[in-house]
Coordinates of C-alpha atoms in Angstrom, one line a residue:
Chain A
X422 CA 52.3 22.8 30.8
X423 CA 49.9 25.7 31.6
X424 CA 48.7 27.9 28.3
X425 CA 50.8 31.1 29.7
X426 CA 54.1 29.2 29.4
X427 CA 53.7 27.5 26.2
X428 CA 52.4 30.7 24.0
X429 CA 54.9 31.8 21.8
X430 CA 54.1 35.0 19.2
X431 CA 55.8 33.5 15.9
X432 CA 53.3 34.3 13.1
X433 CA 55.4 32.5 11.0
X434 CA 55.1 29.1 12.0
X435 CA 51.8 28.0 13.8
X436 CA 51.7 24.6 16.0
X437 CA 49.0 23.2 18.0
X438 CA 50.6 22.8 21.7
X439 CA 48.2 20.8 24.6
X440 CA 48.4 22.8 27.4
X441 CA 46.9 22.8 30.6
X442 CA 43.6 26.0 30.5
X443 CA 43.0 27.9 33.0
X444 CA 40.0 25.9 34.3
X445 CA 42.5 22.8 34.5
X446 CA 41.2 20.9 31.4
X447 CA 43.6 19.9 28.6
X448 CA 43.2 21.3 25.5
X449 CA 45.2 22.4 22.0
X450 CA 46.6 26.0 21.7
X451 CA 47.8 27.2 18.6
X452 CA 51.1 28.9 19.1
X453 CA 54.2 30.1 17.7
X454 CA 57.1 27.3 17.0
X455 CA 59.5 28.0 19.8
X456 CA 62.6 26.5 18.1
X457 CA 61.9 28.7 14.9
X458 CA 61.2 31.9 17.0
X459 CA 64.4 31.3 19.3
X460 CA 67.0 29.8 16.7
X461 CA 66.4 30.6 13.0
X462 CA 69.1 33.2 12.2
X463 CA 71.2 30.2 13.8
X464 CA 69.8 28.2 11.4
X465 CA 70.3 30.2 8.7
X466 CA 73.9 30.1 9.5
X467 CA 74.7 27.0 9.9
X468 CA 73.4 26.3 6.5
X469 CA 74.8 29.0 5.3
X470 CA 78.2 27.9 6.2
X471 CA 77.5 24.7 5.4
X472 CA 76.7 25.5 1.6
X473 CA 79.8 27.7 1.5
X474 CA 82.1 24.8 2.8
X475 CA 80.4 22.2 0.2
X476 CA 80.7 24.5 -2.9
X477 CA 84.1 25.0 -2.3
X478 CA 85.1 21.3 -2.1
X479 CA 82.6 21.0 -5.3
X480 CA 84.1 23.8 -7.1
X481 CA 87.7 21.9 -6.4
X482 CA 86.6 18.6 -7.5
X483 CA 86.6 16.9 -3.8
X484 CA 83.1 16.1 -3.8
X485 CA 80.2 15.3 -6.7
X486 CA 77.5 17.5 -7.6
X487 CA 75.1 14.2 -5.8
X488 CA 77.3 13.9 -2.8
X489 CA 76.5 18.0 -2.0
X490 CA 73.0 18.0 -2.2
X491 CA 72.4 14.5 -0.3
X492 CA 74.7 16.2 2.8
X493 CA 72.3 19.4 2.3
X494 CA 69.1 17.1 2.2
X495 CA 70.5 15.4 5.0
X496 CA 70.4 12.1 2.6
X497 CA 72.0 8.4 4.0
X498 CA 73.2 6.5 0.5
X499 CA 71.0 4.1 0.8
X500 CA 68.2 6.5 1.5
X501 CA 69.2 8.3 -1.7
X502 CA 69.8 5.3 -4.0
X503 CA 66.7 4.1 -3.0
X504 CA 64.4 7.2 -3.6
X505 CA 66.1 7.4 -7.4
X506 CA 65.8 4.0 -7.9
X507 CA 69.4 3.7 -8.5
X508 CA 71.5 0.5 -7.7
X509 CA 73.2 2.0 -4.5
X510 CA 76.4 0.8 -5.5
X511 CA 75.9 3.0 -8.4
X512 CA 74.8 6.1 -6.4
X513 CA 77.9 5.1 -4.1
X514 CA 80.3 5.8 -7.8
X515 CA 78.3 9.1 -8.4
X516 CA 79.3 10.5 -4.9
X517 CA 82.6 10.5 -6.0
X518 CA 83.9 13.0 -8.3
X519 CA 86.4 10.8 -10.0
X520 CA 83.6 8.6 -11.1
X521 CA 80.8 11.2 -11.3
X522 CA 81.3 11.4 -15.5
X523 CA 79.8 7.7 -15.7
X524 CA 76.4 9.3 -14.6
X525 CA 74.0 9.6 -17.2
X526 CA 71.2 12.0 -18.1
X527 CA 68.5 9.5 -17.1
X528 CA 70.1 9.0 -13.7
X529 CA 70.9 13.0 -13.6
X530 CA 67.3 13.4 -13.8
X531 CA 66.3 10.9 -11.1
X532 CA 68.2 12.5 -8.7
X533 CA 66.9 16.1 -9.5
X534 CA 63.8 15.0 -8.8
X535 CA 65.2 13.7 -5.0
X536 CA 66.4 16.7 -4.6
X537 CA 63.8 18.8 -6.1
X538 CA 66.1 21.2 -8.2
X539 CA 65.9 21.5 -12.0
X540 CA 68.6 18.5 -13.5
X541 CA 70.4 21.9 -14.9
X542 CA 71.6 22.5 -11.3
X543 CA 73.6 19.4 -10.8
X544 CA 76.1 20.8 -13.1
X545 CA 76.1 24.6 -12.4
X546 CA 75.8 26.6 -9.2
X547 CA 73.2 29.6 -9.3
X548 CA 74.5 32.2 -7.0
X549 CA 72.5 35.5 -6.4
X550 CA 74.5 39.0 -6.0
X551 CA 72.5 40.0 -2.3
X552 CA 74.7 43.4 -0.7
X553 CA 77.8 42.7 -2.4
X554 CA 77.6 39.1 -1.2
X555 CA 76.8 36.1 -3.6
X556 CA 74.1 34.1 -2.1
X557 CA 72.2 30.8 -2.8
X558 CA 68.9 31.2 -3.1
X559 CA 67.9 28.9 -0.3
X560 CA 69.4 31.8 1.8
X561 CA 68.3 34.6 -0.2
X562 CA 64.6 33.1 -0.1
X563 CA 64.4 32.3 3.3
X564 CA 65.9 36.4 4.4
X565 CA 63.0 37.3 1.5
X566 CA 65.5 39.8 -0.1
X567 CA 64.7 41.6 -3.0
X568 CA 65.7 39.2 -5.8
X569 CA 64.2 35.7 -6.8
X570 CA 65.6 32.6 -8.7
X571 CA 62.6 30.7 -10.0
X572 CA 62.9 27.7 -11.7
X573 CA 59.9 26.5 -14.1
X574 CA 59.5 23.2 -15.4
X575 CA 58.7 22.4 -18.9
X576 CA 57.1 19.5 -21.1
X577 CA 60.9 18.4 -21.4
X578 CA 62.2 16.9 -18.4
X579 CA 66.0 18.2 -18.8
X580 CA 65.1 21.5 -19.9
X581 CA 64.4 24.1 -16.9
X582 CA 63.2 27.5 -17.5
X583 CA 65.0 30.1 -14.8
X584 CA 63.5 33.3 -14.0
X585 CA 65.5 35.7 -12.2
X586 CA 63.2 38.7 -11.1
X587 CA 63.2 41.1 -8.6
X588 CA 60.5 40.6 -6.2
X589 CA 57.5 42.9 -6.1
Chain B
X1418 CA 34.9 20.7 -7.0
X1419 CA 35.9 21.3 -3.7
X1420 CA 34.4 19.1 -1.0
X1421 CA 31.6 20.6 0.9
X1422 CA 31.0 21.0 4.3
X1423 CA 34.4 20.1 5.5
X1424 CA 36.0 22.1 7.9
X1425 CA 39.8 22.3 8.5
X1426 CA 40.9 22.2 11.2
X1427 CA 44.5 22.2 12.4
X1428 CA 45.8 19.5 14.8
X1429 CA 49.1 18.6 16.4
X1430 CA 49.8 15.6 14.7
X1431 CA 49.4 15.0 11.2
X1432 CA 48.0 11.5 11.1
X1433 CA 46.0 11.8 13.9
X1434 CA 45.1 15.3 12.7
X1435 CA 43.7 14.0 9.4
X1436 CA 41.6 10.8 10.7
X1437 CA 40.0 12.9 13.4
X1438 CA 39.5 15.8 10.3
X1439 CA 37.5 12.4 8.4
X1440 CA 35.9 11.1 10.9
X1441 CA 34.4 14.6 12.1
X1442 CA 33.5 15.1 8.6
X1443 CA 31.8 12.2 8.5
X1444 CA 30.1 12.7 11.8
X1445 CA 32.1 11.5 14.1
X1446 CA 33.0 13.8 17.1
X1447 CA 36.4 12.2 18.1
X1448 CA 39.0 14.4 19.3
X1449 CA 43.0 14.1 17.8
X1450 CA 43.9 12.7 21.7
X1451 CA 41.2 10.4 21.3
X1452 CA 42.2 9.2 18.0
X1453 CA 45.6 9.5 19.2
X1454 CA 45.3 7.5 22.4
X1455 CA 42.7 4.7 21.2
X1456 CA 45.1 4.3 18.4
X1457 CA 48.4 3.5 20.7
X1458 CA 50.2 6.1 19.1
X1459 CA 52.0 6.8 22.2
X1460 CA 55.8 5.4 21.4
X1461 CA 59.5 5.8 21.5
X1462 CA 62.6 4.7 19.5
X1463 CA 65.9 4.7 19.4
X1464 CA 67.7 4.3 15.7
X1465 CA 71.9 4.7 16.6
X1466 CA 73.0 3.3 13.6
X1467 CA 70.2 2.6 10.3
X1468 CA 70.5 2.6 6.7
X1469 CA 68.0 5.1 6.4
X1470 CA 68.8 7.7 8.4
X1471 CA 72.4 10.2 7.6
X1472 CA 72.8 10.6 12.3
X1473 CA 71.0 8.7 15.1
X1474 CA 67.4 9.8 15.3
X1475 CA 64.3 8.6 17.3
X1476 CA 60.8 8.6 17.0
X1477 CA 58.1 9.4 19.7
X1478 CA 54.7 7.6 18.0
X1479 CA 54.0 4.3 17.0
X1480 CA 54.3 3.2 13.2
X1481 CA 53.1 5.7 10.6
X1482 CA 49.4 3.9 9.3
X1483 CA 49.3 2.1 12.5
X1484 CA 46.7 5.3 13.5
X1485 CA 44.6 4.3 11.1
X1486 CA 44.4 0.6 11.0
X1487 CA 44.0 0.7 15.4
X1488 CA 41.1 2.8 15.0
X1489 CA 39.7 0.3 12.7
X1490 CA 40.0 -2.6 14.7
X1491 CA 38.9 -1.1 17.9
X1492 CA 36.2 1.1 17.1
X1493 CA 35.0 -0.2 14.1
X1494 CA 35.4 2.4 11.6
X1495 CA 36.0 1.1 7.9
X1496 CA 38.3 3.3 5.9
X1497 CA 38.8 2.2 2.0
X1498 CA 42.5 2.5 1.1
X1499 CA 44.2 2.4 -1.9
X1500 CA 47.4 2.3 -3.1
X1501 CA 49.1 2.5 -6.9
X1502 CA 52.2 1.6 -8.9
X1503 CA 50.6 4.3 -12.3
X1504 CA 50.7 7.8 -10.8
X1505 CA 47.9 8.5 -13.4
X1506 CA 45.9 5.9 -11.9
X1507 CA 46.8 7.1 -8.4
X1508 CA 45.6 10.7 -9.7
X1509 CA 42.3 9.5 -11.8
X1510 CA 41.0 7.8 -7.8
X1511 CA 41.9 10.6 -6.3
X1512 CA 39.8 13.2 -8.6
X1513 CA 37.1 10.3 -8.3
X1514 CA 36.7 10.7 -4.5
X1515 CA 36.9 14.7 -4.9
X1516 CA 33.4 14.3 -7.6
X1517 CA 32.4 12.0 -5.2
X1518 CA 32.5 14.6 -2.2
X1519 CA 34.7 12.6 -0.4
X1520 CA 37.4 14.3 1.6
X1521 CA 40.8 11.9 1.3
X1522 CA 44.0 11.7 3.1
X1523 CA 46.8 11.0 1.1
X1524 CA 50.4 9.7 2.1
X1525 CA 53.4 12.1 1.1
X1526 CA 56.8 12.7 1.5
X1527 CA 56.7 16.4 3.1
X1528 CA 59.5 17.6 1.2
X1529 CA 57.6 18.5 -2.2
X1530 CA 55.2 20.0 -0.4
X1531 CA 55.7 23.3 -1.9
X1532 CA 53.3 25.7 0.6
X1533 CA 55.8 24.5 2.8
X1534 CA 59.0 27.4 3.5
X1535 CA 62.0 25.8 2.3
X1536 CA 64.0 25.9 5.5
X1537 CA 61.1 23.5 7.2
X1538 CA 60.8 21.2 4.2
X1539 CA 62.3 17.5 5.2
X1540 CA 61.7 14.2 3.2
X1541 CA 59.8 12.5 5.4
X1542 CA 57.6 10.1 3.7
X1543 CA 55.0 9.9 6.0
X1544 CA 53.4 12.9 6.3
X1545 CA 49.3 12.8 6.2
X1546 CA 47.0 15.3 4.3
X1547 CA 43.5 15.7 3.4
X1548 CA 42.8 16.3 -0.3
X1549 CA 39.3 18.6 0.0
X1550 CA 39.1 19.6 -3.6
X1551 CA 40.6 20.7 -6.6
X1552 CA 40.4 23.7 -9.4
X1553 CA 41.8 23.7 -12.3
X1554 CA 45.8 21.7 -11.9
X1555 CA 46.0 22.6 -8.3
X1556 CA 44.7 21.0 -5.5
X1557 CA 42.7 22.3 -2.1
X1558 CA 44.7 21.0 1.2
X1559 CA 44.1 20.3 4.5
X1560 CA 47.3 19.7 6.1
X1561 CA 46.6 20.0 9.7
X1562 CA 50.0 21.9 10.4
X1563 CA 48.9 25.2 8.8
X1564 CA 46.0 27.5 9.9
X1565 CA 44.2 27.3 6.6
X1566 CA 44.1 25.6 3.7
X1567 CA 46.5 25.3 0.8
X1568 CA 46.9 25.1 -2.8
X1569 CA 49.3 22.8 -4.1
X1570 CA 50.0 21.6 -7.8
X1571 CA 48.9 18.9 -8.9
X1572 CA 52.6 17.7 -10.0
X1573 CA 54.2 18.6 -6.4
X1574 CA 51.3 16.5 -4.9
X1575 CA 52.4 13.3 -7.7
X1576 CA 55.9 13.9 -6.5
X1577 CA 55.0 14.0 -2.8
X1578 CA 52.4 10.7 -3.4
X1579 CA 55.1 8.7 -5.5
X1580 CA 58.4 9.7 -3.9
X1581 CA 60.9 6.6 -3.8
X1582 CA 62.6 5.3 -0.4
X1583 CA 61.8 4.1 3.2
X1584 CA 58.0 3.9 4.1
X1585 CA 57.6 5.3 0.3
X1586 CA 53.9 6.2 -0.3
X1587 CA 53.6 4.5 -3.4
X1588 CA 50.0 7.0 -4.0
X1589 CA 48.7 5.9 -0.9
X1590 CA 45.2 7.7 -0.3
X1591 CA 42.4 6.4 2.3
X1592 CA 38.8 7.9 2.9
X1593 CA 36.2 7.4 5.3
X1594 CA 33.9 4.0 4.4
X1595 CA 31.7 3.2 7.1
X1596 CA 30.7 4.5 11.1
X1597 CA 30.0 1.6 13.7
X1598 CA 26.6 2.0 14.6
X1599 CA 27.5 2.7 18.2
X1600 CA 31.1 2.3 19.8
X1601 CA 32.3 0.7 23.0
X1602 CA 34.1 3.6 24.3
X1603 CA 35.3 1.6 27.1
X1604 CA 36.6 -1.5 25.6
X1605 CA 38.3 1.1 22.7
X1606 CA 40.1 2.7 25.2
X1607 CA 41.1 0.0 27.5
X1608 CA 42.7 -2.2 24.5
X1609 CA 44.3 1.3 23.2
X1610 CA 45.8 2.3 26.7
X1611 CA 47.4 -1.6 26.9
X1612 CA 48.7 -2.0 24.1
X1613 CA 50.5 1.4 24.6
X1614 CA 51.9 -0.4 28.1
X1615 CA 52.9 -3.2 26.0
X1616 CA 55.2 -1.3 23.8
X1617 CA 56.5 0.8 26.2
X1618 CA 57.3 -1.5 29.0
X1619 CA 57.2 -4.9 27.3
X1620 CA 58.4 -5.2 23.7
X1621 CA 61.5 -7.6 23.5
X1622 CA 63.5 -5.2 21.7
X1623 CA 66.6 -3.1 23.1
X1624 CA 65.4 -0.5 21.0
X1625 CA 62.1 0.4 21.6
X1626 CA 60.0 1.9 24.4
X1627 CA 61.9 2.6 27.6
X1628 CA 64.4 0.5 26.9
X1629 CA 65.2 2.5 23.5
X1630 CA 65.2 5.7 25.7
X1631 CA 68.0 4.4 27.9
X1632 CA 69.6 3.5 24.8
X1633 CA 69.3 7.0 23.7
X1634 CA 70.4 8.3 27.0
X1635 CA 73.5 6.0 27.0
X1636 CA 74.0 6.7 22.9
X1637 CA 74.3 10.4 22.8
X1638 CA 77.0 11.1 24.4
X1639 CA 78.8 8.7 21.8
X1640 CA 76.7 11.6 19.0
X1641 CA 80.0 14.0 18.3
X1642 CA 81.9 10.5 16.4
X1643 CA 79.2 11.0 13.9
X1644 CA 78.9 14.7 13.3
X1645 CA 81.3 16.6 10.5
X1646 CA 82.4 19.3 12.8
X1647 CA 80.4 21.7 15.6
X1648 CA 77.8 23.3 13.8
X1649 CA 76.9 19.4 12.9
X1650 CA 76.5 18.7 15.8
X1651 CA 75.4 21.4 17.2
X1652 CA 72.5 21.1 14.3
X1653 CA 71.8 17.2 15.4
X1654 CA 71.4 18.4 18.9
X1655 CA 69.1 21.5 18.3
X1656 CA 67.1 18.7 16.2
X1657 CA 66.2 17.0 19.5
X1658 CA 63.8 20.1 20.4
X1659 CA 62.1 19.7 16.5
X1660 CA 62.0 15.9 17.2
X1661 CA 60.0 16.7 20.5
X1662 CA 58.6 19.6 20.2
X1663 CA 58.3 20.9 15.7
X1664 CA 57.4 17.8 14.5
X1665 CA 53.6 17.1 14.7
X1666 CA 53.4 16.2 18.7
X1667 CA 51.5 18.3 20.7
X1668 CA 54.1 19.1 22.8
X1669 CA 56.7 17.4 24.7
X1670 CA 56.8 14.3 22.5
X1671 CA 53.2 13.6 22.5
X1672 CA 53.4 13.5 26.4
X1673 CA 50.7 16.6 26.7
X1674 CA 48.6 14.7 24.0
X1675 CA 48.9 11.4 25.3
X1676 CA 47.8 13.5 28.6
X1677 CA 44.9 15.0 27.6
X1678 CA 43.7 11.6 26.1
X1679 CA 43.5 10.2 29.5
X1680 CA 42.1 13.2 31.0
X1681 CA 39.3 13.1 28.3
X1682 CA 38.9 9.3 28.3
X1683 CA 38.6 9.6 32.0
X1684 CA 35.6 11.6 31.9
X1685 CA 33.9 9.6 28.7
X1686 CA 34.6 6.0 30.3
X1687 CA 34.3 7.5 34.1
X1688 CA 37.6 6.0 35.8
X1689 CA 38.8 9.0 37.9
X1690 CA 42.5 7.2 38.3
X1691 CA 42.8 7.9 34.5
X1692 CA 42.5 11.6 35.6
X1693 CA 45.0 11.7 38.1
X1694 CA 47.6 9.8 35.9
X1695 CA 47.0 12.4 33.4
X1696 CA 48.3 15.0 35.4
X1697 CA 51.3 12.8 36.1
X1698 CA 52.4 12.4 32.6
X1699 CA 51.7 16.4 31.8
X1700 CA 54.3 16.5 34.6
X1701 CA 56.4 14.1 32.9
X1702 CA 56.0 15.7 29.8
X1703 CA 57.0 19.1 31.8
X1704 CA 60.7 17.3 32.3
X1705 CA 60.9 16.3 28.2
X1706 CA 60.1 20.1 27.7
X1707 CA 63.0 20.8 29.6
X1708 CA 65.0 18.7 27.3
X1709 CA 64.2 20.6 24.6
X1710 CA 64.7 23.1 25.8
X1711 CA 68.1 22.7 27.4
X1712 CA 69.2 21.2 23.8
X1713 CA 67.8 24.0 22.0
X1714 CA 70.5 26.2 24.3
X1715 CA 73.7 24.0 24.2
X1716 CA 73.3 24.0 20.2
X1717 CA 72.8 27.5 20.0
X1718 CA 75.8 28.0 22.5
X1719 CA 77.9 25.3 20.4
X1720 CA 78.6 24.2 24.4
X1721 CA 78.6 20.4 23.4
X1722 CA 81.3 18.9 24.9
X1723 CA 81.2 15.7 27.2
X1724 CA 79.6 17.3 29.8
X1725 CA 76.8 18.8 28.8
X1726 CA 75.8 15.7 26.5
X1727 CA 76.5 13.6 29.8
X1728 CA 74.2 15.7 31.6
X1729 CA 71.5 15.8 27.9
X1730 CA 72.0 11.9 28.8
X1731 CA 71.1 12.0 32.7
X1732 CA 68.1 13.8 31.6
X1733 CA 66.8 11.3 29.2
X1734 CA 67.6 8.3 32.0
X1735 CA 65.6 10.2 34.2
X1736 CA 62.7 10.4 31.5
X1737 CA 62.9 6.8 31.0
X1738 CA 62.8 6.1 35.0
X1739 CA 59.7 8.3 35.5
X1740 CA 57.9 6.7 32.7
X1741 CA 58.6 3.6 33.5
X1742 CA 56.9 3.9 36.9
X1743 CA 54.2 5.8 35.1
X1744 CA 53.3 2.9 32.2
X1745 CA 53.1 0.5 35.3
X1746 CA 50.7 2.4 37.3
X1747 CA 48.8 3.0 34.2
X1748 CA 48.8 -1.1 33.0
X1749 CA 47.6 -1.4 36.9
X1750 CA 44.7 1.0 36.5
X1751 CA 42.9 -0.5 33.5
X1752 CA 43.6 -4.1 34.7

């Protein structure tokens, strides 16, 4: 690949590319992701329509609070028993919804930390008013709107402080 | 204390990127390809069905740590690694080697890595760092995907170093220990570029090296049986581009790399047929690019029906053709 063809002006995302120079030696260029520059907004939607489709089969009881954030962390079961350090045939009962109630707080908290959320969210859903449209704040964060959800941890591992600011 | 003298530097893979960032702070002038092609990091796999992993994925590099431990036996560098069950423990070493001026790569799972944006954050539990110093609870990184250095918090960094599952880190930090007293250059190389044959033409598994490439060539098309709806797989498909092209290569799934490491290594061990190989595989790597591309497009387009993946699949069996011919001229050149 020759420099020219590979440059891509995304300040947002920098990569090193080899590419070939002009005096024909290999090298690295640092560039622009391609993929990012090209296809976030269809990123963005996909996983916006994603979240949508999974709160609404959490909201009517279809799926667990577990099962929707291992499909949005893209999570196998065995993958997400094993980062909790939960017997998977355990995690397998907690993807149900029937059987979520066995859970308890100790394992709630294990799989907040997979998931990196505060163990508050695996039994609410924080939506953020953005233009008359109620947003997660995945979303909101990544379009850098004007509002911010921010969750602080505190000495007490099932107590999450949320700040909800608008941004300066 | 933040580690003096060391320069960061970003680098196209993040392994490779942090042992070539020690080594050059220790005074070492390897390049990443170097690093990269000495160490056999040139790979591929094909995973259709594993516990692991949610879809089919595949990988382009050799096993994460294998970097490290090649560049050990076949140059001679000594790294001290370390490992810990007490993240304390794992935390107390780590501030140790900081006092001690010691840059140190450390083992995380990418996804708590919190300088990260959200939308590229993945748990990946073998992404490389260098630690280069710390004030007050956050640390100073080096992590060779970003232009300059980072902060991170001293608990993201425990969550990252301790994180639970496949390949888990379990703390996993390594520093720069000793520098052979000269290197055979030659012999480094030669053993690197074999063994990279080996896997790709020779390992008795249906999985890996070409063989896992016509796997994945004859697999995908099978891809939409796994995938909710569309916009599934239309995400699985886009993720061939990341897998290739995002995710620490260089390009072209380490093709350009793996190119300009026998370009370079031409020159430092003088065997011109190294140099015209090298622009073979930046050709080669050329046709992966166009991969990317074209599954970059048919995701966006949502065009994924069974001709375009048949077509994704011709393009991969033609990869796996060209390389084959490719590995066997190169295990003929360094015979």
């Amino acid at each position: 690949m020759k420099e020219k063809d590979g440059f891509v002006d995304y300040p947002e995302q920098q990569m090193i590319l080899y590419v070939e120079k002009d005096d024909g030696k290999y090298g690295p260029m640092q560039t622009g992701s391609f993929i990012s520059a090209n296809y976030m907004e269809d990123y963005i939607f996909k996983r916006r329509n994603l979240e949508i489709v999974l709160r609404e089969q959490l909201y009517k009881n279809d799926i667990s609070p577990v099962k929707y954030y291992m499909v949005l962390e893209e999570l196998s079961l065995s993958e997400l028993s094993s980062r909790a350090g939960i017997r998977k045939s355990r995690t397998k009962k907690h993807l149900d919804p029937k059987q979520f109630g066995c859970v308890t707080a100790d394992e709630l908290r294990r799989y907040a930390d997979v998931f990196n959320v505060p163990v508050a969210n695996l039994l609410q859903v924080v939506l953020v008013n953005d233009h008359d449209i109620f947003e997660s704040n995945f979303i909101l964060e990544n379009k850098a709107e004007k509002i911010s959800v921010q969750h602080a941890s505190t000495d007490n591992p099932y107590i999450v402080l949320t700040k909800i600011e608008e941004r300066k | 204390m933040i580690v003096q003298n060391f320069n960061h530097r970003m680098a196209a893979h993040c392994e490779s990127g942090a042992i070539a960032s020690l080594l050059n702070h220790g005074g070492l002038q390897l390049t990443e390809p170097l690093v990269f092609g000495i160490a056999s990091g040139i790979f591929f796999g094909y995973f259709h069905k594993m516990k692991s992993f949610a879809f089919p994925t595949f990988i382009v590099r050799n096993k994460p740590g294998q970097m490290r431990t090649n560049i050990e036996k076949r140059t001679g560098v000594r790294f001290k690694t370390y490992d810990f069950k007490d993240p304390l423990q794992g935390q107390q070493t780590l501030d140790r080697m900081l006092m001690q001026n010691t840059p140190t790569a450390a083992q995380v799972d990418f996804f708590y890595m919190d300088y990260v944006p959200s939308w590229e954050r993945v748990h990946i539990n073998v992404h490389f760092l260098v630690v280069a110093g710390k004030e007050d609870n956050k640390y100073l990184i080096s992590d060779a995907y970003f232009p300059k250095m980072v902060e991170l918090d001293a608990a993201s960094l425990e969550k990252g170093r301790f994180a639970g599952g496949a390949m888990s880190p379990k703390g996993f930090i390594f520093h720069l220990d000793k520098l052979p007293a000269d290197i055979d250059y030659n012999k480094a190389i030669v053993k690197g570029i074999k063994k990279a044959c080996f896997y790709m033409l020779k390992i008795p598994i249906p999985f890996l090296g070409i063989k896992g490439m016509r796997m994945f060539a004859k697999k995908v098309v099978e891809w939409p049986k796994f995938a909710r709806d569309t916009e599934h797989l239309s995400h699985e498909i886009m993720k061939i581009n990341i897998l290739l092209e995002d995710q620490g290569t260089g390009g072209a799934g380490f093709r350009f790399m793996y190119a300009t490491f026998l370009q370079q290594a031409a020159t430092l061990i003088d065997k011109p047929e190294l140099k015209s190989l090298s622009g073979e595989l930046m050709k080669i790597g050329d046709g992966w690019r166009e991969i990317s591309l074209f599954s970059a497009r048919i995701g966006k387009n949502r065009d994924l029906g069974p001709e375009k993946l048949k077509q994704l699949s011709d393009m991969i069996y033609d990869r796996a053709d060209v390389e084959e011919r490719f590995f066997k001229s190169l295990s003929q050149a360094i015979k």
